[in-house]
Amino acid sequence: MSPARLLRTTCGTFLCAVFLAGLFAGGVTHYSYATQFREAPNAAPSPTHLFGTDSLGRDLFTRVLYGTRVSLLLAPAAAFLSTIIAGVFGAFAGFVGGWFEAAVLAVADLSMALPLLFVLLALRAMLPLDIDPVVSVAATFILLGLLGWQASLRVVWAASKNLRDSDFLLLARATGCPRSRIILRHVLPNLRPVLLAQFWISIPLYVLTEATLSMLGLGVMEPLPSWGNLLRGLEDFSVVHANPWRALPLVLLVVVVICFQLILPAQEEIA
Amino acid sequence: MIARSFWGFLLFAFAAFSPAAQAQSGGELHFCLHGEPKTFNPILVDDEAAEQIRYLTGGVLIRLNRQTQALEPALATSWDTSRDRRTITLHLRKGLRFSDGTPFTSEDVAYTVKLMMDPQTHSPTGDAFRSGDGAVDVKTPSPDVVTITFPAPIAGLDRLFDQVAIMSAHSPKKEMAVLGPFFVAEYKAGSSVLLKKNPNYWKRDAQGNPLPYLDSIHIDIQRNRDIELVRFRKGELQLINRLDAEQFERLRHDDPAVARNAGTGLDAEELWFNEVPSAPLPEYKKTWFHTTEFRRAISAAINRDDLCRIVYSGYAKPAYGPVSPANRFWFNSALEKPTYDPKLALALLTHAGFRHENETMKDAAGNRVEFNLVTNSGNATREKMAVMIQQDLSQLGIKVNVVTLDFPSLIERMTRTFDYDACLLGLVNTDLDPDSQMTVWLSSGENHQWNPNQKTPATTWEGEIDKLMREQASAPTDKERKAKFDRVQQIVAEQAPFIYLINKDVLVAVSSSVVGTAPVVLSPQAFWNAETLRLNAGAALGAQK
Amino acid sequence: MRHRIYQVGRRLALLLLLTLLGGLLGATLVRLAPGYGVDERELDPRLSQQTIESIRASNRAHSSLLVYYARFLQGAAHGDFGDSQWLQRPIASLIRERLPVTLRSVLLGTLLAWLAALAAALAVSIFPNWALDLSSTVMSGILIALPVAVVAMLAVYIGAPVPVAIAAVLVPKLFRYVRNLLAHANAQPHVLAAQARGVGRPRILSHHIAPCVSPALLALVGVSLSMAFGAAIPIEALCDSPGIGQLAWQAALNRDLPLIMNLTLLTTLITVAANWLANFSNRRVM
């Protein structure tokens, strides 16, 4: 096995392990993510608390595991949604051209410029205050996916335009292949590397967007943890300096993102 | 003799090289405001940043000494208040000038008061003086005497002049001509305000030296408190006016000398339940929230000591009621200290018809006791408090959903739609006198948060509070006023419309290069005596960026 | 010639229409968002009922959106863009003071990001080496994974200016895409054929790979400017840099309808113009 392949296998295994640990968090740790050990706030890592505790005495390892479940399940869902929207509209716009292309790009430009924070605020206001935290965070991620497609769309559109005058597409058109079939069977598969790249890049972006939203009260409701709200206290470096273990969620996030990126070349090979 | 000389020399050396001795006049003080001042017009000030600028630049007739909490002569050398507390006569200092050289006379006081009380001006400063319908009468029998008569009695009339910065009636610079220790020399919107020493400032120190000692104060507009702390540690700033507990603890750990605790402050954190009859809540919830025993049970179930210890790192005390012990005169020392007593909480709930079964609290009709607790997002300490309260009440089987909303959305729910169950917010007390909180305590008041704008008091105890507050406003002596307000505090403790949680300590950071600071609990906590602050010789040029 | 003038005129008209539409949509969003029309001064117990009523009345002034928008357009035609409700200052002067700060940060940040991303991607392409590839992936992974708030705080901590923080946010996104683009172009048959014929690496890059990737790169220029503008908002707000970003952030928190609408108009204009410019350059290259 080549070193590159070994590395990708290791990353893939690590990601699976993290994902499974999050999915079966209840079996991995016997603590609840909400239990506060008030006699030990900001405790250092120990056999009792593997990652230490946060400022309210909650076991950080448990919160990271349950936070993984929220972030690693929902961020990819949001990324998938935005990539699908960008893929479909971008591919059609790039291939079809004309007024459709202009209209799609105009809508993309407009929505990039709008203060979409207010859309999120309006959604939050529409949701009942007593809503289950899981439903609330799922709704937030879905909305992020529905609103976050513009940058990906432009990239897909450019790639699609590039493909428009390719020989194989000219051949397909010459043989009388309908436009929709050309897009679905020839254009989109050739855009797969671009779409995959956008998908993988979007996942950590949505995790980080959720962190920013957490600060505005639009993120995950307490006490449900997510990587976003676990990162919140890190803006002040003296926190990290005094309690270095508080940076563990950030370290995990970085490692997971890097693993996502290292896996991507394998997908390109398969495509 | 040699020994005596030696010790004498040591004493001299110590005195000569001590920070106080090394401090000298001049230099630029550097600190931050946490918001943009919306105006420099002193009678239109209604935000904290503008108030702090006004404090440093405005000359007032009567000054409330932030340290002693007693009134002192300022531009007025003396004053008399009539027995009916409608009229005040002030005797002004002679020969004073505004920062641009314009002479100061009673005409300027008259101009300021008339402008302030003009309904078209909508002056927030003037609101404190609006006691009744009718115009304010201002007489200026001589250039150094002014008599002001209000249409109705005003409690604590003289104290209110601490907020009234006198404006010039004649200066071409209008509100920018000031009588305070500094004047606004430069303002870069969104960035900074530069104050320079007022060359015509009237005050002198005990040795007759002109004040202020500082040449200038450079104030940056810095909303991000973490960045402010980073800049303070780097030496770019010389003081931080308010620190949160976590930052203070870290700073104290690294450099104890700069972290200063002025003691228990005036501000409180409180929780209340929505008792508005027209609120879009289920009837059973309204019944819970209207029940005194329910509210008192919730209060007893909250561990305030843990809130102080964990959220505030010990830099807070459990709150007794609406008035902090730091408010020496108005605090009711007879109030019972709030205690954490889950057994009492359970007993109160049982007495009110609730029952605890299978680790769930239910009311008499079988509804699970569950409510949402809203608070403003972006305030980490308040969010932590909400989570801890959520945990405390879960011990009783009560489910609390913590919902954080951005401030405008929260205000809309509190004041317009009333679509919330319970709210956790802070009470900022800038004024010692409870008369400034009439709209909170009167049942018809806009800020009677649990059930505002009532046409008639919804409960007998609210009716009693209304009566007591009106009586204290017109009581002839402070002693009588206090007795009435003590009774208000007692009723609030018994009925718990507000569940007071903690009083935060006032935490500031002061660089060792600044001499003469004496942080206090009243705003502006760290620089209330800016006119007598000095910088050490090494920092004579102020902070270097 | 006439046709060209017509085309340009049509484009400009469309740009204006989109900008106005963006402004109206932005205003609609603010107007419909919860918390519009409330003022935290209403919670100040020191204020009288009359003062609170006057505050509420001034916030109700914009209750009819279309009327407000029509009045705004009328004023804007005469150079009056209204006053900020929150800061109580003319919006035109606020933007005049702050726009140069943001433009400088965004342009410099974008330029730095492109230089860094291109240099790293070209290095990986010219010197294919798994260790170099791995280390660049790790670096970009770390930068992508850092929240904007942490990047901004790091910049303050090390004394780096705002453009550097903006560049740090953009670089990983640009690098990844450029690197993939170059790798994909490297694998094209005509490039392989050129390599097989012994064409030198620089010539392959300039004559075979560059024409292949430049349309996509140019498309990304417009996107990257928009991304930089978007990143500037939280970075300026967190670093307290007195630019448009900080103004927009505070305006959003304070529900300042006139200010947000003006800023949305500006953002729409910049975003659409930047993307159209990128498209135009793309067509010129092809």
PDB file of C-alpha atoms in Angstrom, chain A residues 34-36 38 55-56 58 121 124-125 129-130 215-217 221-223 232 236 238-239, chain B residues 226 250 285 306 309-310 372 377-378 383-384 387-388 390-392 401 403-404 406 413 419:
ATOM      1  CA  ALA A  34     -25.839  18.257  31.036  1.00  0.00           C
ATOM      2  CA  THR A  35     -24.657  17.013  34.446  1.00  0.00           C
ATOM      3  CA  GLN A  36     -22.736  19.719  36.258  1.00  0.00           C
ATOM      4  CA  ARG A  38     -20.048  21.952  40.447  1.00  0.00           C
ATOM      5  CA  SER A  55     -16.614  26.263  33.252  1.00  0.00           C
ATOM      6  CA  LEU A  56     -19.850  24.756  34.622  1.00  0.00           C
ATOM      7  CA  ARG A  58     -19.672  19.451  32.753  1.00  0.00           C
ATOM      8  CA  LEU A 121     -33.684  35.559  13.010  1.00  0.00           C
ATOM      9  CA  ARG A 124     -35.953  31.487  15.060  1.00  0.00           C
ATOM     10  CA  ALA A 125     -38.817  33.791  15.913  1.00  0.00           C
ATOM     11  CA  LEU A 129     -39.853  28.773  22.314  1.00  0.00           C
ATOM     12  CA  ASP A 130     -40.635  25.344  23.717  1.00  0.00           C
ATOM     13  CA  MET A 215     -23.175  33.706  19.739  1.00  0.00           C
ATOM     14  CA  LEU A 216     -26.310  35.345  18.343  1.00  0.00           C
ATOM     15  CA  GLY A 217     -28.637  32.936  20.067  1.00  0.00           C
ATOM     16  CA  MET A 221     -29.887  25.546  22.593  1.00  0.00           C
ATOM     17  CA  GLU A 222     -28.365  24.693  25.927  1.00  0.00           C
ATOM     18  CA  PRO A 223     -27.620  22.240  27.331  1.00  0.00           C
ATOM     19  CA  ARG A 232     -17.271  29.683  21.974  1.00  0.00           C
ATOM     20  CA  ASP A 236      -9.935  34.802  24.603  1.00  0.00           C
ATOM     21  CA  SER A 238      -5.899  33.599  28.127  1.00  0.00           C
ATOM     22  CA  VAL A 239      -8.661  30.987  28.617  1.00  0.00           C
TER      23      VAL A 239
ATOM     24  CA  ASP B 226     -11.470  40.274  25.029  1.00  0.00           C
ATOM     25  CA  ARG B 250      -7.104  35.553  35.038  1.00  0.00           C
ATOM     26  CA  LYS B 285     -49.124  28.386  33.078  1.00  0.00           C
ATOM     27  CA  ASP B 306     -23.135  28.272  43.301  1.00  0.00           C
ATOM     28  CA  ARG B 309     -18.883  30.792  42.981  1.00  0.00           C
ATOM     29  CA  ILE B 310     -18.989  29.242  39.530  1.00  0.00           C
ATOM     30  CA  ASN B 372     -39.051  28.512  28.818  1.00  0.00           C
ATOM     31  CA  SER B 377     -27.665  36.069  23.658  1.00  0.00           C
ATOM     32  CA  GLY B 378     -24.044  37.123  23.628  1.00  0.00           C
ATOM     33  CA  GLU B 383     -26.297  32.167  29.678  1.00  0.00           C
ATOM     34  CA  LYS B 384     -24.280  30.182  32.204  1.00  0.00           C
ATOM     35  CA  VAL B 387     -28.053  26.744  32.464  1.00  0.00           C
ATOM     36  CA  MET B 388     -27.303  26.436  36.169  1.00  0.00           C
ATOM     37  CA  GLN B 390     -32.044  24.841  34.540  1.00  0.00           C
ATOM     38  CA  GLN B 391     -30.001  22.232  36.408  1.00  0.00           C
ATOM     39  CA  ASP B 392     -31.195  23.387  39.862  1.00  0.00           C
ATOM     40  CA  ASN B 401     -35.911  25.354  28.289  1.00  0.00           C
ATOM     41  CA  VAL B 403     -33.732  30.148  24.969  1.00  0.00           C
ATOM     42  CA  THR B 404     -31.293  32.896  24.073  1.00  0.00           C
ATOM     43  CA  ASP B 406     -30.846  38.715  20.372  1.00  0.00           C
ATOM     44  CA  ARG B 413     -41.362  39.703  23.538  1.00  0.00           C
ATOM     45  CA  ASP B 419     -44.807  35.771  24.363  1.00  0.00           C
TER      46      ASP B 419
END
